[in-house]
XYZ file of C-alpha atoms in Angstrom:
233
model
C -27.459 -26.137 36.322
C -26.385 -23.265 38.581
C -23.103 -24.224 40.216
C -22.584 -23.867 43.922
C -19.407 -21.795 43.463
C -21.038 -19.175 41.216
C -23.327 -17.602 43.811
C -20.701 -17.986 46.536
C -17.995 -16.408 44.404
C -20.279 -13.509 43.448
C -21.003 -12.761 47.090
C -17.294 -13.139 47.879
C -16.365 -10.624 45.174
C -18.843 -8.124 46.622
C -17.262 -8.690 50.046
C -13.769 -8.160 48.663
C -14.817 -4.955 46.876
C -16.228 -3.587 50.130
C -12.923 -4.367 51.869
C -10.906 -2.792 49.036
C -13.018 0.390 49.153
C -12.412 0.642 52.882
C -8.712 0.073 52.294
C -8.687 2.754 49.573
C -10.372 5.223 51.924
C -7.807 4.469 54.610
C -5.002 5.151 52.132
C -6.564 8.487 51.285
C -6.834 9.503 54.906
C -3.152 8.640 55.383
C -2.146 10.530 52.240
C -0.979 7.381 50.445
C -1.403 6.526 46.760
C -4.690 4.837 45.796
C -4.012 4.227 42.085
C -3.266 0.536 42.406
C -6.185 -0.253 44.660
C -8.540 1.764 42.429
C -7.521 -0.378 39.449
C -8.254 -3.484 41.505
C -11.639 -2.130 42.585
C -12.642 -1.244 39.000
C -11.678 -4.692 37.778
C -13.571 -6.348 40.627
C -16.668 -4.244 39.992
C -16.625 -5.318 36.335
C -16.187 -8.952 37.385
C -19.076 -8.581 39.840
C -21.328 -7.200 37.110
C -20.475 -10.064 34.750
C -21.163 -12.695 37.404
C -24.502 -11.111 38.319
C -25.443 -11.049 34.608
C -24.484 -14.727 34.428
C -26.677 -15.480 37.440
C -29.563 -13.619 35.794
C -29.096 -15.649 32.612
C -28.995 -18.945 34.503
C -32.095 -18.006 36.466
C -33.960 -17.118 33.285
C -33.044 -20.482 31.738
C -34.038 -22.366 34.881
C -37.446 -20.684 34.897
C -38.043 -21.035 31.141
C -37.165 -24.751 31.184
C -39.196 -25.290 34.364
C -36.294 -26.694 36.332
C -37.603 -24.838 39.385
C -41.023 -23.821 40.638
C -42.386 -20.323 40.210
C -42.110 -19.746 43.953
C -38.446 -20.770 43.959
C -37.868 -18.632 40.869
C -39.280 -15.586 42.671
C -37.090 -16.291 45.685
C -33.958 -16.534 43.568
C -34.952 -13.388 41.670
C -35.039 -11.547 44.993
C -31.489 -12.741 45.671
C -30.352 -11.458 42.283
C -32.073 -8.138 42.961
C -30.225 -7.915 46.283
C -26.927 -8.498 44.504
C -27.796 -5.826 41.937
C -28.600 -3.366 44.720
C -25.348 -4.238 46.427
C -23.461 -3.736 43.175
C -24.955 -0.270 42.671
C -24.153 0.690 46.253
C -20.563 -0.482 45.874
C -20.263 1.396 42.592
C -21.554 4.550 44.260
C -19.157 4.025 47.173
C -16.244 3.637 44.786
C -17.064 6.877 42.977
C -17.728 8.754 46.229
C -14.188 8.551 47.533
C -13.458 8.993 51.215
C -16.848 7.753 52.475
C -17.790 4.503 54.132
C -21.530 4.028 53.668
C -23.592 1.409 55.427
C -23.194 -1.095 52.607
C -19.463 -1.394 53.282
C -19.852 -1.669 57.040
C -22.651 -4.220 56.722
C -20.624 -6.246 54.205
C -17.667 -6.372 56.543
C -19.841 -7.252 59.547
C -21.618 -10.107 57.757
C -18.331 -11.441 56.474
C -19.659 -12.132 53.004
C -20.972 -15.646 52.414
C -21.728 -17.572 55.563
C -19.934 -20.870 55.686
C -21.912 -23.995 56.306
C -25.118 -22.496 54.880
C -26.717 -24.284 51.951
C -26.482 -22.291 48.780
C -30.014 -20.962 48.110
C -29.503 -21.406 44.364
C -29.555 -25.164 44.757
C -32.658 -25.484 46.908
C -35.500 -27.539 45.413
C -33.216 -28.923 42.682
C -34.991 -31.917 41.182
C -33.404 -35.350 41.042
C -33.968 -35.457 37.272
C -31.794 -32.411 36.593
C -29.241 -32.726 39.381
C -25.766 -33.170 37.924
C -26.862 -32.403 34.365
C -25.367 -29.734 32.144
C -27.305 -27.272 29.998
C -27.143 -29.483 26.916
C -28.441 -32.475 28.868
C -31.233 -30.385 30.366
C -32.203 -29.046 26.937
C -32.314 -32.587 25.543
C -34.404 -33.681 28.502
C -36.774 -30.756 27.996
C -37.044 -31.523 24.270
C -37.872 -35.138 25.081
C -40.528 -34.033 27.556
C -41.978 -31.622 24.999
C -42.035 -34.382 22.368
C -43.882 -36.668 24.775
C -46.334 -33.884 25.535
C -46.810 -33.251 21.812
C -47.484 -36.967 21.263
C -50.045 -36.904 24.062
C -51.672 -33.808 22.586
C -51.790 -35.459 19.153
C -53.496 -38.524 20.639
C -55.951 -36.295 22.493
C -56.611 -34.329 19.312
C -57.304 -37.590 17.442
C -59.763 -38.700 20.126
C -61.504 -35.333 20.041
C -61.723 -35.517 16.235
C -63.330 -38.961 16.421
C -65.764 -37.750 19.058
C -66.603 -34.764 16.868
C -67.183 -37.022 13.862
C -69.421 -39.310 15.925
C -71.341 -36.280 17.144
C -71.852 -35.092 13.570
C -73.053 -38.550 12.482
C -75.475 -38.711 15.411
C -76.701 -35.217 14.537
C -77.274 -36.245 10.898
C -79.154 -39.363 12.001
C -81.324 -37.290 14.328
C -82.093 -34.929 11.443
C -83.191 -37.896 9.307
C -85.344 -39.244 12.147
C -86.932 -35.827 12.577
C -87.734 -35.725 8.864
C -89.370 -39.189 9.088
C -91.391 -38.086 12.107
C -92.501 -34.946 10.237
C -93.572 -37.094 7.252
C -95.523 -39.420 9.564
C -97.208 -36.455 11.214
C -98.220 -35.094 7.809
C -99.516 -38.533 6.758
C -101.556 -38.893 9.932
C -102.985 -35.410 9.458
C -103.942 -36.158 5.848
C -105.498 -39.492 6.850
C -107.484 -37.766 9.582
C -108.790 -35.223 7.081
C -109.833 -38.001 4.684
C -111.519 -39.903 7.500
C -113.536 -36.851 8.494
C -114.560 -36.300 4.873
C -115.672 -39.935 4.514
C -117.627 -39.707 7.751
C -119.521 -36.665 6.498
C -120.218 -38.459 3.213
C -121.596 -41.521 5.011
C -123.862 -39.331 7.121
C -125.203 -37.634 4.016
C -125.859 -40.986 2.322
C -127.591 -42.244 5.438
C -129.859 -39.219 5.529
C -130.687 -39.684 1.875
C -131.449 -43.388 2.393
C -133.840 -42.595 5.242
C -135.716 -40.039 3.130
C -136.081 -42.476 0.245
C -137.504 -45.174 2.538
C -140.154 -42.821 3.886
C -141.154 -41.868 0.362
C -141.546 -45.499 -0.585
C -143.794 -46.102 2.431
C -145.909 -43.074 1.610
C -146.248 -44.194 -1.984
C -147.281 -47.671 -0.912
C -149.827 -46.271 1.499
C -151.304 -44.080 -1.226
C -151.500 -47.050 -3.548
C -153.215 -49.096 -0.831
C -155.722 -46.329 -0.206
C -156.420 -46.019 -3.893
C -156.940 -49.756 -4.253
C -159.314 -49.813 -1.328
C -161.179 -46.884 -2.719
C -161.735 -48.450 -6.124
C -162.320 -51.965 -4.852
C -166.000 -52.830 -5.512
C -168.125 -53.466 -2.492
C -170.979 -55.915 -2.474
């Protein structure tokens, strides 16, 4: 968790550096020694850099562990970028002795950190993580990840069962399709046999009709012959 004093103290250090640089420049104009104040400025600049690096590290952890939203992360990143810009300007002002650029004047006019203003690093802090240290937050995140993994495992099991059911249904459909194909072949074969039998019956019927006519003709010829040879009185 990013402490309230860290951001405030970083801004305060930047304010103090700006004041020291102005003091150093005043000493130079008056012909006084600046060795002591230069040592103080160098030390403060190093301290400022370390605190900004710490803020960057805390912000990265807060974003990676999802303690804050992406929108809040972008807002805090802008604040860190502003501090980095301010650090570079102060560093340039320190090296460029005898000048008082706008960064120093603006720092002195704003008075550093405004009192009574809520620290922007603590906005949108969730109730779950408020008051927790890094170890507690990591444990909480690990627990959340474990719960998510358990949920994913359960979902994976359900999907596997659904996949297995789908495969079984597909196999059953394949078997039904094979049965339907066999039935279609059987019906086609039966239809062919039926047509063949029908043609055979028609042929037999034609033959039967021809035989009957021959029998009639033969009988008529016999009758005629009998009549012809029958003696008349």
